[in-house]
Coordinates of C-alpha atoms and ligand atoms in Angstrom, one line a residue:
M1076 CA -96.3 -46.6 -85.9
V1077 CA -99.9 -46.7 -84.2
R1078 CA -99.6 -44.5 -81.2
G1079 CA -103.4 -44.3 -81.1
L1080 CA -103.6 -47.9 -79.8
L1081 CA -101.2 -47.1 -77.2
N1082 CA -103.1 -44.1 -75.9
K1083 CA -106.0 -46.2 -75.4
L1084 CA -104.1 -49.0 -73.7
V1085 CA -101.8 -47.1 -71.4
S1086 CA -103.0 -44.5 -69.2
R1087 CA -101.8 -41.1 -70.2
S1088 CA -102.4 -38.0 -68.1
L1089 CA -101.6 -35.0 -70.2
S1090 CA -104.8 -33.3 -70.7
V1091 CA -103.9 -30.6 -73.3
A1092 CA -105.4 -31.3 -76.6
G1093 CA -104.3 -30.6 -80.0
K1094 CA -102.7 -31.9 -83.0
W1095 CA -99.0 -31.4 -82.0
Q1096 CA -99.7 -33.2 -78.8
H1097 CA -99.5 -36.5 -80.7
H1098 CA -95.8 -36.1 -80.5
Q1099 CA -94.1 -37.8 -77.8
L1100 CA -93.0 -34.6 -75.9
R1101 CA -89.6 -34.6 -74.4
R1102 CA -89.1 -37.9 -76.0
L1103 CA -86.9 -38.6 -78.8
N1104 CA -88.4 -40.0 -81.8
I1105 CA -86.3 -41.6 -84.3
H1106 CA -87.0 -42.7 -88.0
E1107 CA -87.9 -46.2 -88.8
Y1108 CA -84.6 -46.9 -90.7
Q1109 CA -82.7 -45.8 -87.7
G1110 CA -84.9 -47.9 -85.4
A1111 CA -84.3 -51.0 -87.8
E1112 CA -80.5 -50.3 -87.7
L1113 CA -80.6 -50.4 -83.9
M1114 CA -82.8 -53.4 -83.7
S1115 CA -80.6 -55.2 -86.0
K1116 CA -77.5 -54.5 -83.8
H1117 CA -79.6 -56.0 -80.8
G1118 CA -80.2 -59.3 -82.5
I1119 CA -83.6 -58.5 -83.8
N1120 CA -84.5 -59.7 -87.4
V1121 CA -85.4 -56.9 -89.6
P1122 CA -85.8 -56.7 -93.4
R1123 CA -82.6 -55.6 -95.3
G1124 CA -82.9 -51.9 -96.1
V1125 CA -81.3 -48.6 -97.2
A1126 CA -82.5 -45.2 -96.6
V1127 CA -81.9 -42.8 -99.4
S1128 CA -82.6 -38.9 -99.9
S1129 CA -82.6 -38.8 -103.8
V1130 CA -83.5 -40.6 -107.0
E1131 CA -79.8 -41.0 -107.8
E1132 CA -79.2 -42.5 -104.4
A1133 CA -82.1 -44.9 -104.9
S1134 CA -80.5 -46.0 -108.3
K1135 CA -77.1 -46.7 -106.7
A1136 CA -78.8 -48.6 -103.8
I1137 CA -80.6 -50.8 -106.1
K1138 CA -77.6 -51.8 -108.0
D1139 CA -75.4 -52.1 -104.8
V1140 CA -77.8 -53.7 -102.3
F1141 CA -80.6 -55.2 -104.1
P1142 CA -79.2 -56.4 -107.4
N1143 CA -81.3 -59.5 -107.4
E1144 CA -84.7 -58.3 -106.0
K1145 CA -87.7 -58.4 -108.3
E1146 CA -89.7 -56.1 -105.9
L1147 CA -89.0 -53.6 -103.1
V1148 CA -90.8 -51.8 -100.4
V1149 CA -90.6 -48.0 -100.6
K1150 CA -91.2 -46.4 -97.3
S1151 CA -91.6 -42.8 -96.7
Q1152 CA -89.7 -41.7 -93.6
I1153 CA -91.4 -39.3 -91.4
L1154 CA -91.9 -39.1 -87.6
A1155 CA -95.5 -40.2 -87.6
G1156 CA -97.4 -43.4 -88.1
G1157 CA -100.2 -44.2 -90.5
R1158 CA -98.1 -43.9 -93.4
G1159 CA -99.5 -47.0 -95.3
L1160 CA -103.1 -45.2 -95.4
G1161 CA -101.7 -41.5 -95.8
T1162 CA -101.9 -39.4 -98.8
F1163 CA -99.5 -36.9 -100.3
K1164 CA -100.5 -33.4 -100.9
N1165 CA -99.4 -34.1 -104.7
G1166 CA -102.2 -36.7 -104.7
L1167 CA -100.1 -39.8 -104.5
K1168 CA -101.9 -42.3 -102.4
G1169 CA -100.0 -44.3 -99.4
G1170 CA -96.7 -43.7 -97.9
V1171 CA -95.7 -47.2 -98.2
H1172 CA -95.5 -49.0 -101.6
I1173 CA -94.6 -52.3 -102.6
V1174 CA -93.5 -52.1 -106.3
K1175 CA -91.3 -53.8 -109.1
T1176 CA -87.7 -52.8 -108.7
E1177 CA -87.8 -50.9 -112.1
Q1178 CA -90.6 -48.7 -110.5
V1179 CA -88.7 -47.8 -107.4
E1180 CA -87.0 -44.8 -108.9
D1181 CA -90.4 -43.4 -110.2
I1182 CA -92.1 -43.8 -107.0
A1183 CA -89.2 -42.5 -104.8
G1184 CA -89.2 -39.4 -106.8
K1185 CA -93.0 -38.9 -106.1
M1186 CA -92.3 -39.3 -102.4
L1187 CA -89.1 -37.3 -101.8
G1188 CA -89.5 -33.5 -101.0
Q1189 CA -93.3 -34.1 -100.8
I1190 CA -95.6 -33.6 -97.8
L1191 CA -97.4 -36.8 -96.5
V1192 CA -100.6 -36.3 -94.5
T1193 CA -101.5 -39.3 -92.2
K1194 CA -104.0 -39.6 -89.3
Q1195 CA -100.9 -38.7 -86.9
T1196 CA -99.4 -35.8 -88.8
G1197 CA -102.4 -33.4 -88.6
P1198 CA -103.6 -31.7 -91.8
Q1199 CA -100.3 -29.8 -92.3
G1200 CA -98.5 -33.1 -92.9
K1201 CA -94.8 -33.9 -92.8
I1202 CA -92.1 -33.5 -95.2
V1203 CA -90.4 -36.8 -96.6
S1204 CA -86.8 -36.2 -96.9
K1205 CA -85.9 -39.7 -97.0
V1206 CA -87.3 -43.1 -98.2
Y1207 CA -86.5 -46.3 -97.0
L1208 CA -86.0 -49.1 -99.4
C1209 CA -86.4 -52.6 -98.1
E1210 CA -86.4 -56.1 -99.3
K1211 CA -89.9 -57.4 -99.9
L1212 CA -90.2 -60.3 -97.7
S1213 CA -93.2 -62.5 -98.3
L1214 CA -95.1 -61.9 -94.9
V1215 CA -97.3 -64.7 -94.2
N1216 CA -98.8 -63.1 -91.1
E1217 CA -99.0 -59.8 -89.5
M1218 CA -99.1 -59.2 -85.9
Y1219 CA -98.7 -56.5 -83.3
F1220 CA -96.0 -55.9 -80.6
A1221 CA -95.2 -53.1 -78.3
I1222 CA -93.2 -52.3 -75.0
T1223 CA -94.0 -49.1 -73.2
L1224 CA -94.1 -47.9 -69.6
D1225 CA -97.3 -48.6 -67.7
R1226 CA -98.3 -46.3 -64.9
K1227 CA -100.5 -49.0 -63.1
T1228 CA -97.7 -51.5 -62.9
A1229 CA -95.0 -48.8 -62.5
G1230 CA -92.7 -50.7 -65.1
P1231 CA -92.5 -51.8 -68.7
I1232 CA -95.3 -53.7 -70.0
I1233 CA -95.3 -55.8 -73.2
I1234 CA -98.5 -55.7 -75.4
S1235 CA -99.1 -58.3 -78.1
C1236 CA -101.7 -59.2 -80.6
S1237 CA -102.2 -61.9 -83.1
K1238 CA -103.5 -59.4 -85.6
G1239 CA -101.5 -56.4 -86.7
G1240 CA -101.3 -54.1 -89.6
T1241 CA -102.5 -50.8 -90.5
S1242 CA -105.8 -50.7 -88.4
I1243 CA -104.9 -52.0 -85.2
E1244 CA -106.8 -49.2 -83.4
D1245 CA -110.2 -50.3 -84.7
L1246 CA -109.4 -53.9 -83.7
A1247 CA -108.4 -52.8 -80.3
E1248 CA -111.7 -51.1 -79.7
K1249 CA -113.8 -54.0 -81.1
Y1250 CA -111.8 -57.0 -79.6
P1251 CA -110.1 -55.8 -76.6
D1252 CA -109.6 -59.3 -75.5
M1253 CA -107.3 -60.1 -78.3
I1254 CA -104.8 -57.7 -76.8
A1255 CA -102.2 -59.5 -74.5
K1256 CA -100.5 -57.5 -71.9
V1257 CA -97.6 -58.9 -70.0
P1258 CA -96.1 -56.5 -67.2
I1259 CA -92.3 -57.2 -66.6
D1260 CA -90.6 -56.8 -63.3
V1261 CA -88.1 -54.3 -64.1
F1262 CA -85.7 -55.4 -61.4
E1263 CA -86.0 -59.0 -62.3
G1264 CA -86.0 -58.7 -65.9
I1265 CA -87.9 -60.8 -68.5
T1266 CA -88.3 -64.3 -67.8
D1267 CA -88.7 -67.1 -70.2
D1268 CA -92.3 -67.4 -68.8
D1269 CA -93.0 -63.7 -69.6
A1270 CA -91.7 -64.1 -73.0
A1271 CA -93.7 -67.2 -73.6
K1272 CA -96.9 -65.4 -72.7
V1273 CA -96.0 -62.5 -75.0
V1274 CA -95.5 -65.1 -77.8
D1275 CA -98.8 -66.7 -76.9
G1276 CA -100.3 -63.4 -77.6
L1277 CA -98.8 -63.1 -80.9
A1278 CA -99.8 -66.6 -81.7
P1279 CA -97.7 -67.1 -84.6
K1280 CA -98.8 -69.5 -87.2
V1281 CA -95.3 -70.8 -88.5
A1282 CA -92.7 -68.9 -86.6
D1283 CA -90.5 -71.2 -84.6
R1284 CA -91.7 -70.8 -80.8
N1285 CA -88.3 -70.8 -79.1
K1286 CA -86.7 -68.4 -81.7
S1287 CA -89.8 -66.2 -81.3
I1288 CA -89.2 -66.3 -77.5
E1289 CA -85.5 -65.1 -78.1
Q1290 CA -86.8 -62.3 -80.3
V1291 CA -89.1 -60.9 -77.5
K1292 CA -86.2 -61.2 -74.9
N1293 CA -83.8 -59.3 -77.2
L1294 CA -86.6 -56.6 -77.8
Y1295 CA -86.9 -56.2 -74.2
K1296 CA -83.3 -56.0 -73.7
L1297 CA -83.2 -53.3 -76.3
F1298 CA -85.9 -51.4 -74.7
V1299 CA -84.2 -51.3 -71.3
D1300 CA -80.4 -50.9 -72.2
R1301 CA -81.3 -48.0 -74.7
D1302 CA -83.6 -46.2 -72.3
C1303 CA -86.8 -46.5 -74.5
T1304 CA -90.1 -45.2 -73.5
L1305 CA -91.7 -46.9 -76.5
L1306 CA -90.8 -49.6 -78.8
E1307 CA -93.6 -50.4 -81.1
I1308 CA -93.5 -52.9 -84.1
N1309 CA -96.5 -52.8 -86.4
P1310 CA -96.5 -55.3 -88.1
I1311 CA -94.2 -57.8 -86.4
A1312 CA -94.6 -60.4 -89.2
E1313 CA -93.8 -64.0 -89.9
T1314 CA -92.1 -65.0 -93.0
A1315 CA -92.5 -68.1 -95.2
D1316 CA -89.2 -69.3 -93.7
N1317 CA -90.6 -69.5 -90.1
Q1318 CA -89.0 -66.2 -88.8
L1319 CA -90.4 -63.3 -86.9
V1320 CA -89.3 -60.0 -88.4
A1321 CA -89.8 -56.5 -87.5
A1322 CA -91.4 -55.0 -90.6
D1323 CA -91.8 -51.4 -89.0
A1324 CA -90.2 -49.7 -86.1
K1325 CA -91.4 -46.8 -83.8
L1326 CA -88.9 -46.1 -81.0
N1327 CA -89.0 -43.3 -78.4
F1328 CA -86.2 -42.6 -75.9
D1329 CA -86.3 -40.9 -72.4
D1330 CA -84.8 -37.5 -72.9
N1331 CA -83.4 -37.9 -69.3
A1332 CA -81.3 -40.5 -70.6
A1333 CA -79.6 -38.3 -73.3
Y1334 CA -76.4 -38.2 -71.3
R1335 CA -75.9 -41.9 -71.6
Q1336 CA -77.4 -42.7 -75.0
K1337 CA -75.5 -40.0 -76.8
D1338 CA -75.2 -42.0 -80.1
I1339 CA -78.9 -42.2 -80.2
F1340 CA -79.7 -38.5 -79.4
T1341 CA -77.5 -37.4 -82.3
L1342 CA -80.2 -38.9 -84.4
R1343 CA -82.7 -36.3 -83.5
D1344 CA -84.4 -34.8 -86.6
T1345 CA -85.8 -31.4 -85.8
T1346 CA -87.1 -30.9 -89.4
Q1347 CA -89.8 -33.1 -88.4
E1348 CA -90.8 -31.2 -85.1
D1349 CA -93.1 -28.4 -84.7
P1350 CA -90.7 -25.3 -85.3
R1351 CA -92.1 -23.5 -82.3
E1352 CA -91.3 -26.4 -80.0
V1353 CA -87.7 -26.6 -81.3
A1354 CA -87.2 -22.9 -80.6
A1355 CA -88.8 -23.2 -77.2
A1356 CA -86.5 -26.2 -76.4
K1357 CA -83.6 -24.0 -77.3
A1358 CA -84.6 -21.2 -74.8
D1359 CA -85.1 -23.8 -72.3
L1360 CA -88.9 -23.0 -72.1
N1361 CA -91.8 -25.4 -71.3
Y1362 CA -93.8 -25.1 -74.4
I1363 CA -96.3 -27.2 -76.1
G1364 CA -97.8 -26.0 -79.4
L1365 CA -101.5 -26.4 -79.9
D1366 CA -103.9 -25.3 -82.6
G1367 CA -105.9 -22.5 -80.9
E1368 CA -105.8 -18.8 -81.4
I1369 CA -104.8 -17.4 -77.9
G1370 CA -101.2 -17.5 -77.2
C1371 CA -100.4 -17.9 -73.5
M1372 CA -97.5 -16.8 -71.3
V1373 CA -97.8 -18.0 -67.8
N1374 CA -95.5 -18.9 -64.9
G1375 CA -96.1 -22.3 -63.3
A1376 CA -97.5 -25.3 -65.0
G1377 CA -100.6 -25.4 -62.8
L1378 CA -101.4 -21.8 -63.6
A1379 CA -100.7 -22.5 -67.2
M1380 CA -103.3 -25.4 -67.4
A1381 CA -105.8 -23.2 -65.4
T1382 CA -105.3 -20.4 -67.8
M1383 CA -105.9 -22.7 -70.9
D1384 CA -109.1 -24.1 -69.0
I1385 CA -110.5 -20.6 -68.3
I1386 CA -109.7 -19.7 -72.0
K1387 CA -111.9 -22.5 -73.1
L1388 CA -114.5 -21.7 -70.7
H1389 CA -114.9 -18.1 -72.2
G1390 CA -115.2 -19.9 -75.8
G1391 CA -111.7 -19.3 -76.8
T1392 CA -108.9 -22.0 -77.5
P1393 CA -105.3 -21.8 -76.5
A1394 CA -102.6 -21.6 -79.1
N1395 CA -100.1 -23.2 -76.6
F1396 CA -99.1 -24.3 -73.2
L1397 CA -96.3 -22.3 -72.1
D1398 CA -94.7 -22.3 -68.6
V1399 CA -91.9 -19.8 -68.4
G1400 CA -90.8 -21.3 -65.1
G1401 CA -90.2 -19.9 -61.7
N1402 CA -87.0 -18.1 -62.5
A1403 CA -87.1 -17.3 -66.0
S1404 CA -84.6 -14.7 -67.4
E1405 CA -85.7 -11.6 -69.3
G1406 CA -84.0 -13.2 -72.3
Q1407 CA -86.2 -16.2 -71.9
V1408 CA -89.3 -14.0 -71.6
V1409 CA -88.3 -12.3 -74.9
E1410 CA -87.8 -15.6 -76.6
A1411 CA -91.2 -16.9 -75.4
F1412 CA -92.7 -13.6 -76.7
K1413 CA -91.1 -14.0 -80.0
I1414 CA -92.4 -17.7 -80.3
L1415 CA -96.0 -16.5 -79.6
T1416 CA -95.9 -13.6 -82.0
A1417 CA -94.4 -15.6 -84.9
D1418 CA -97.3 -17.9 -84.8
D1419 CA -99.6 -16.8 -87.5
K1420 CA -102.6 -18.5 -85.9
V1421 CA -102.3 -16.4 -82.7
K1422 CA -104.8 -13.7 -82.5
A1423 CA -104.4 -12.4 -79.1
I1424 CA -101.7 -12.8 -76.3
L1425 CA -102.5 -13.5 -72.8
V1426 CA -99.9 -12.9 -70.2
N1427 CA -100.9 -14.2 -66.9
I1428 CA -98.1 -13.9 -64.2
F1429 CA -98.4 -14.7 -60.6
G1430 CA -95.1 -13.2 -59.2
G1431 CA -93.6 -15.3 -56.7
I1432 CA -90.0 -16.3 -57.2
M1433 CA -90.6 -15.0 -60.7
K1434 CA -90.8 -11.2 -60.5
C1435 CA -93.5 -9.2 -62.3
D1436 CA -91.0 -6.6 -63.4
V1437 CA -88.7 -9.2 -65.0
I1438 CA -91.7 -10.4 -67.0
A1439 CA -92.6 -6.7 -67.7
S1440 CA -89.1 -5.9 -69.2
G1441 CA -89.1 -9.1 -71.2
I1442 CA -92.4 -8.3 -73.0
V1443 CA -91.2 -4.7 -73.6
N1444 CA -87.9 -5.8 -75.0
A1445 CA -89.6 -8.3 -77.1
A1446 CA -92.0 -5.8 -78.4
K1447 CA -88.9 -3.7 -79.5
Q1448 CA -87.6 -6.6 -81.4
V1449 CA -90.7 -8.0 -83.1
A1450 CA -93.7 -6.3 -84.7
L1451 CA -96.6 -6.8 -82.4
K1452 CA -99.4 -7.4 -84.7
V1453 CA -101.9 -8.7 -82.1
P1454 CA -103.6 -7.5 -78.8
V1455 CA -101.9 -8.4 -75.6
V1456 CA -103.9 -8.7 -72.4
V1457 CA -101.7 -8.7 -69.3
R1458 CA -102.6 -9.7 -65.8
L1459 CA -99.8 -9.4 -63.2
E1460 CA -100.1 -10.1 -59.6
G1461 CA -97.6 -10.7 -56.9
T1462 CA -93.8 -9.7 -56.3
N1463 CA -93.0 -6.3 -57.6
V1464 CA -96.3 -6.0 -59.4
D1465 CA -96.3 -2.2 -59.1
Q1466 CA -92.7 -2.0 -60.7
G1467 CA -94.0 -4.4 -63.3
K1468 CA -97.0 -2.4 -64.1
R1469 CA -94.9 0.8 -64.2
I1470 CA -92.6 -0.7 -66.7
L1471 CA -95.4 -1.6 -69.0
K1472 CA -97.1 1.7 -68.6
E1473 CA -93.9 3.6 -69.3
S1474 CA -93.2 1.5 -72.4
G1475 CA -95.9 3.2 -74.3
M1476 CA -97.1 -0.2 -75.5
T1477 CA -101.0 -0.6 -76.1
L1478 CA -101.8 -3.3 -73.7
I1479 CA -105.0 -4.4 -72.3
T1480 CA -104.6 -4.6 -68.5
A1481 CA -106.8 -7.2 -66.5
E1482 CA -107.5 -7.3 -62.9
D1483 CA -107.9 -11.2 -62.3
L1484 CA -107.9 -14.4 -64.2
D1485 CA -111.5 -14.5 -65.2
D1486 CA -111.3 -10.8 -66.5
A1487 CA -108.1 -11.6 -68.4
A1488 CA -109.4 -14.6 -70.2
Q1489 CA -112.7 -12.8 -71.2
K1490 CA -110.8 -9.8 -72.4
A1491 CA -108.3 -12.2 -74.3
V1492 CA -111.1 -14.0 -76.1
K1493 CA -113.0 -10.9 -76.9
A1494 CA -109.8 -9.3 -78.5
A1495 CA -109.2 -12.4 -80.4
Y1496 CA -112.5 -13.0 -82.0
K1497 CA -113.7 -9.6 -82.5
Ligands
GDP34 P1 -97.3 -47.4 -91.0 O1 -98.6 -47.3 -91.8 O2 -96.7 -45.9 -90.9 O3 -97.5 -48.1 -89.8 O4 -96.3 -48.1 -92.0 P2 -95.8 -49.7 -92.0 O5 -94.4 -49.8 -92.0 O6 -96.5 -50.5 -90.9 O7 -96.3 -50.1 -93.5 C1 -97.8 -50.1 -93.8 C2 -98.0 -51.7 -94.3 O8 -97.2 -52.0 -95.3 C3 -97.8 -52.7 -93.2 O9 -98.9 -53.1 -92.4 C4 -97.6 -54.0 -94.1 O10 -98.8 -54.6 -94.4 C5 -96.9 -53.5 -95.3 N1 -95.5 -53.5 -95.1 C6 -94.5 -52.8 -94.6 N2 -93.4 -53.4 -94.9 C7 -93.6 -54.5 -95.5 C8 -92.6 -55.6 -96.0 O11 -91.3 -55.5 -95.8 N3 -93.1 -56.6 -96.8 C9 -94.4 -56.6 -97.1 N4 -94.9 -57.7 -97.7 N5 -95.4 -55.8 -96.5 C10 -94.9 -54.6 -95.9
MN35 MN1 -96.9 -49.9 -88.9

């Protein structure tokens, strides 16, 4: 669950910054317990585990599944990493605890329904609705393993390291040579030679080499067969009985493959996502939530990026990236406006439309309709240009709404910043 490392190792080009960007956008993210089940089905060794959502379920699981275990690992299930070193808002330290079996209910009770804050969640944290109870294997060594897609080699790449665990990012920074990277020819598939190189990178101390090679091949097969964009196991560990086991699991899937991975896509947990993005996805809008103060409604991804940049240039921070697209309907514009106005942090809205295929009057009608449905609490700056611009301006004017009009992009950004921070 260490995405920071991957960001350092693999080139990523998205330049919009902000805490929500730490999510894999348009890539399904599933919980650890779901990933473990999937891995198990694909022949990968995982600890025995059960996910529970209440203390009662925990008690039952202990009786039914772990009657003879003296200790168990209790793991908060959130769609973010760094849980081990995280802190709950109720003060409890650590989202992963290894405890005596008789203490499991107590610790599960302290995690369930609580907010866990980690390096990857942002300060608002994420709610723990389930905890995963796992058998405590005696791990003799913790290593790092990941498969992702590499732009440079235009295919899957397997990353392995002999040292894994909770602070892999620091290690990657200090000792980059310890990280082994093995690109795989996606047409040929993984060869024994490739898998052996990966195992060399892991450098297991006790695990059987041939069995480890088999595990790596199974992991690769899972990655390809299930349309993963990321499969990260940190730690992949060795047990005293010479086995490799996946003691954590972070799996992301390509949204474009939803049609052929239906069983996986039913696992989507929207309660862990940015609610603004969930609403935007429903309305089929290209929206990415950020943590600034100026809400942006723009058509075209390039113009949206430019708008965000120019807001920054004038000393403001964008609250979002939003491209309403080339042929958004009035309804979509209404939805977009609702999302922007529902965001408490938004202190001003900047509408920047260059009408081409998208017509200015459609945008204008959308804004006016949205304003009828939601209370507009913040100033709105509008810059319209292009197809049907006069009609658009007339609709806005006749609506009686108080709008700040702008002549060009610079003017618009300046006015929005002034309105937001006055
Ligand atoms: P993350 O912090 O969100 O990546 O959560 P992990 O699942 O990686 O758990 C954090 C740490 O807890 C790991 O690095 C391990 O050191 C430890 N841990 C997790 N699962 C087990 C387990 O089954 N057995 C033992 N002994 N330690 C575990
Ligand atoms: Mn981990």
